[in-house]
Each structure stands twice: as C-alpha cells, then as structure tokens.
Amino acid sequence: MRQYTEKITIFLADDDPDDRALFEQALNGFSTKHKLQFFHNGKELLSHFEAPDAELPDILFLDLNMPYFTGTECLVEIRKNPRYRELPIAIYSTSSSEKDQEDTFVNGANVYIKKPDSFEKLQKVLQEVIMVNWQFQTSALNKDMFFISL
C-alpha cells in the first residue's frame, strides 16, 4: 500500500449533495492528509481541466450520471488531453450496468466502484482505492481488477 507523506489531492465530480457529503465524511475518517475539491456537474469539471494552469488531483472520482456532461463524456474528454492520460480516474456510481463498466474501461478509467450501501463499506473502498500506487497500476490495466463492489 502507498504511504502518503504529503497531502493527497482528491477531486470528486458528483451532482448529488448527499453523496458528496457522505464521501467527505468517509475521507475525514482517514489518517491520510487530504485536500478534497468538489465539482457539481460535468461542465464544471471540464471547465477546470481546460484551464492551462489547472491543479491536478492525485485521483479523480467521477460519477456517471451528472447534468451537462455525463461521467463517461467527461472521461473521454479528459483522456483526449495528453496531460491527463496518466491521471488515475475512479468511476464512482450507483450503476452496476455491464455496459457502463465496459464503456468506462474502454475509455480509460482505472477502476469502477459501485457506490457502497453502507458508510463502513464506503470508507473501506475509498481507503483501498486511494492507497493504490497508481504510478504502477496505470500501465497495465486489468479488467478483472476493474470493478469494485463491497
């Protein structure tokens, strides 16, 4: 597992305020120092990434069902830019559709997380995903390890 000695920057793009609050609460239970930035829809997220001096996160969590641009549309746009090709992107969705999983895998997501049904499971899955050393995981994506459901 990766040990962070500095603050990790995490972006979450999700239009649901309850999901954002729960996500933040789960992260605040970790000993890992972090900076969390929210984006309320796909348009807001893509606008951020279009800025030439945009801050990059250590990991981006991306909901699929958002207004303006869906998570899949955001994923495709982000991956078009060479600057963001190595950015770890975790799909974070209520959908367990095989089509959604396939589409996001093909378009370059690193992991697909079905939103857990309990706070404890959410903390466990977030800690697991955040602690991965993505530097060594992005070069050999494995579909068998792509979907995480607790």
Short mmCIF file of C-alpha atoms in Angstrom, two decimals:
data_model
loop_
_atom_site.label_atom_id
_atom_site.label_comp_id
_atom_site.label_asym_id
_atom_site.label_seq_id
_atom_site.Cartn_x
_atom_site.Cartn_y
_atom_site.Cartn_z
CA MET A 1 0.00 0.00 0.00
CA ARG A 2 1.10 3.50 -0.74
CA GLN A 3 2.02 5.72 2.17
CA TYR A 4 1.38 9.41 1.64
CA THR A 5 3.72 11.74 3.49
CA GLU A 6 2.22 14.86 1.94
CA LYS A 7 -1.36 15.92 1.44
CA ILE A 8 -3.16 13.98 -1.29
CA THR A 9 -5.44 15.97 -3.61
CA ILE A 10 -8.75 14.29 -4.41
CA PHE A 11 -11.38 15.54 -6.84
CA LEU A 12 -14.97 14.32 -6.74
CA ALA A 13 -17.38 15.17 -9.56
CA ASP A 14 -20.89 14.29 -8.36
CA ASP A 15 -24.12 16.27 -8.64
CA ASP A 16 -25.74 14.69 -5.56
CA PRO A 17 -25.11 16.81 -2.42
CA ASP A 18 -25.83 13.86 -0.10
CA ASP A 19 -23.30 11.67 -1.91
CA ARG A 20 -20.71 14.45 -1.76
CA ALA A 21 -21.27 14.92 1.99
CA LEU A 22 -21.04 11.17 2.67
CA PHE A 23 -17.86 10.93 0.58
CA GLU A 24 -16.29 13.81 2.51
CA GLN A 25 -17.32 12.33 5.85
CA ALA A 26 -15.78 8.98 4.89
CA LEU A 27 -12.50 10.64 3.87
CA ASN A 28 -12.36 12.64 7.09
CA GLY A 29 -12.17 9.35 8.99
CA PHE A 30 -8.76 8.57 7.44
CA SER A 31 -5.44 9.46 8.97
CA THR A 32 -4.20 10.39 5.48
CA LYS A 33 -3.98 14.14 4.98
CA HIS A 34 -6.04 15.20 2.01
CA LYS A 35 -7.48 18.12 0.12
CA LEU A 36 -10.90 17.43 -1.36
CA GLN A 37 -12.35 19.52 -4.16
CA PHE A 38 -15.92 19.07 -5.40
CA PHE A 39 -17.34 19.61 -8.86
CA HIS A 40 -21.14 19.68 -9.05
CA ASN A 41 -21.51 18.61 -12.67
CA GLY A 42 -19.56 17.56 -15.74
CA LYS A 43 -19.42 21.07 -17.21
CA GLU A 44 -17.79 22.46 -14.07
CA LEU A 45 -15.22 19.65 -14.06
CA LEU A 46 -14.31 20.02 -17.72
CA SER A 47 -14.02 23.80 -17.36
CA HIS A 48 -11.49 23.25 -14.60
CA PHE A 49 -9.39 20.90 -16.75
CA GLU A 50 -9.46 23.31 -19.71
CA ALA A 51 -7.52 25.93 -17.76
CA PRO A 52 -3.82 25.84 -18.72
CA ASP A 53 -2.73 26.08 -15.07
CA ALA A 54 -5.37 23.67 -13.72
CA GLU A 55 -4.45 21.93 -10.50
CA LEU A 56 -4.25 18.19 -10.99
CA PRO A 57 -5.57 15.78 -8.39
CA ASP A 58 -3.77 12.66 -7.27
CA ILE A 59 -7.02 10.86 -8.09
CA LEU A 60 -10.36 11.84 -9.63
CA PHE A 61 -13.61 10.19 -8.57
CA LEU A 62 -16.21 10.58 -11.30
CA ASP A 63 -19.96 9.94 -11.03
CA LEU A 64 -21.58 8.72 -14.24
CA ASN A 65 -25.00 10.36 -14.03
CA MET A 66 -24.38 14.10 -13.98
CA PRO A 67 -26.04 17.00 -15.79
CA TYR A 68 -24.46 18.81 -18.77
CA PHE A 69 -21.84 16.13 -19.38
CA THR A 70 -22.09 12.57 -18.13
CA GLY A 71 -19.19 10.93 -16.36
CA THR A 72 -18.40 8.92 -19.47
CA GLU A 73 -18.35 12.07 -21.61
CA CYS A 74 -16.03 13.72 -19.08
CA LEU A 75 -13.78 10.67 -19.07
CA VAL A 76 -13.48 10.73 -22.86
CA GLU A 77 -12.69 14.46 -22.92
CA ILE A 78 -10.12 14.20 -20.12
CA ARG A 79 -8.34 11.26 -21.76
CA LYS A 80 -8.06 13.16 -25.07
CA ASN A 81 -5.57 15.53 -23.45
CA PRO A 82 -2.06 14.04 -23.17
CA ARG A 83 -1.53 16.00 -19.94
CA TYR A 84 -4.21 13.89 -18.24
CA ARG A 85 -3.54 10.44 -19.70
CA GLU A 86 -1.84 9.19 -16.53
CA LEU A 87 -4.37 10.75 -14.14
CA PRO A 88 -5.96 7.98 -12.06
CA ILE A 89 -9.73 8.08 -12.59
CA ALA A 90 -12.13 6.08 -10.44
CA ILE A 91 -15.70 5.80 -11.67
CA TYR A 92 -17.96 6.16 -8.62
CA SER A 93 -21.54 5.30 -9.50
CA THR A 94 -24.78 3.69 -8.38
CA SER A 95 -24.87 1.83 -11.70
CA SER A 96 -23.72 -1.77 -11.86
CA SER A 97 -24.54 -1.98 -15.57
CA GLU A 98 -22.08 -4.09 -17.55
CA LYS A 99 -22.38 -1.59 -20.41
CA ASP A 100 -21.31 1.29 -18.11
CA GLN A 101 -18.40 -0.77 -16.84
CA GLU A 102 -17.31 -1.74 -20.35
CA ASP A 103 -17.67 1.82 -21.71
CA THR A 104 -15.63 3.36 -18.90
CA PHE A 105 -12.96 0.66 -19.04
CA VAL A 106 -12.54 1.09 -22.81
CA ASN A 107 -12.38 4.87 -22.40
CA GLY A 108 -9.57 4.76 -19.87
CA ALA A 109 -10.96 4.65 -16.33
CA ASN A 110 -8.67 2.90 -13.87
CA VAL A 111 -11.30 1.45 -11.57
CA TYR A 112 -15.09 1.22 -11.33
CA ILE A 113 -16.65 1.50 -7.89
CA LYS A 114 -20.30 0.74 -7.29
CA LYS A 115 -21.36 3.14 -4.54
CA PRO A 116 -21.48 1.03 -1.37
CA ASP A 117 -24.66 0.61 0.63
CA SER A 118 -23.08 1.39 3.99
CA PHE A 119 -20.76 4.01 5.43
CA GLU A 120 -18.27 1.36 6.63
CA LYS A 121 -18.04 -0.16 3.15
CA LEU A 122 -17.59 3.29 1.65
CA GLN A 123 -14.66 4.02 3.97
CA LYS A 124 -13.09 0.65 3.19
CA VAL A 125 -13.34 1.01 -0.59
CA LEU A 126 -12.14 4.63 -0.59
CA GLN A 127 -9.14 3.77 1.53
CA GLU A 128 -8.33 0.83 -0.73
CA VAL A 129 -8.52 2.92 -3.91
CA ILE A 130 -6.71 5.96 -2.52
CA MET A 131 -3.82 3.93 -1.17
CA VAL A 132 -3.03 2.25 -4.51
CA ASN A 133 0.21 3.43 -6.04
CA TRP A 134 -1.33 4.37 -9.40
CA GLN A 135 2.08 5.04 -10.92
CA PHE A 136 2.50 1.28 -11.24
CA GLN A 137 -1.15 0.45 -11.96
CA THR A 138 -1.95 2.65 -14.96
CA SER A 139 0.42 0.99 -17.39
CA ALA A 140 -1.23 -2.44 -17.24
CA LEU A 141 -4.95 -2.03 -16.67
CA ASN A 142 -6.60 -5.29 -15.74
CA LYS A 143 -10.30 -5.76 -16.40
CA ASP A 144 -10.56 -8.42 -13.69
CA MET A 145 -9.50 -5.84 -11.09
CA PHE A 146 -11.54 -3.01 -12.62
CA PHE A 147 -14.91 -3.41 -10.85
CA ILE A 148 -15.01 -2.97 -7.07
CA SER A 149 -18.16 -3.81 -5.18
CA LEU A 150 -18.46 -4.47 -1.46
#
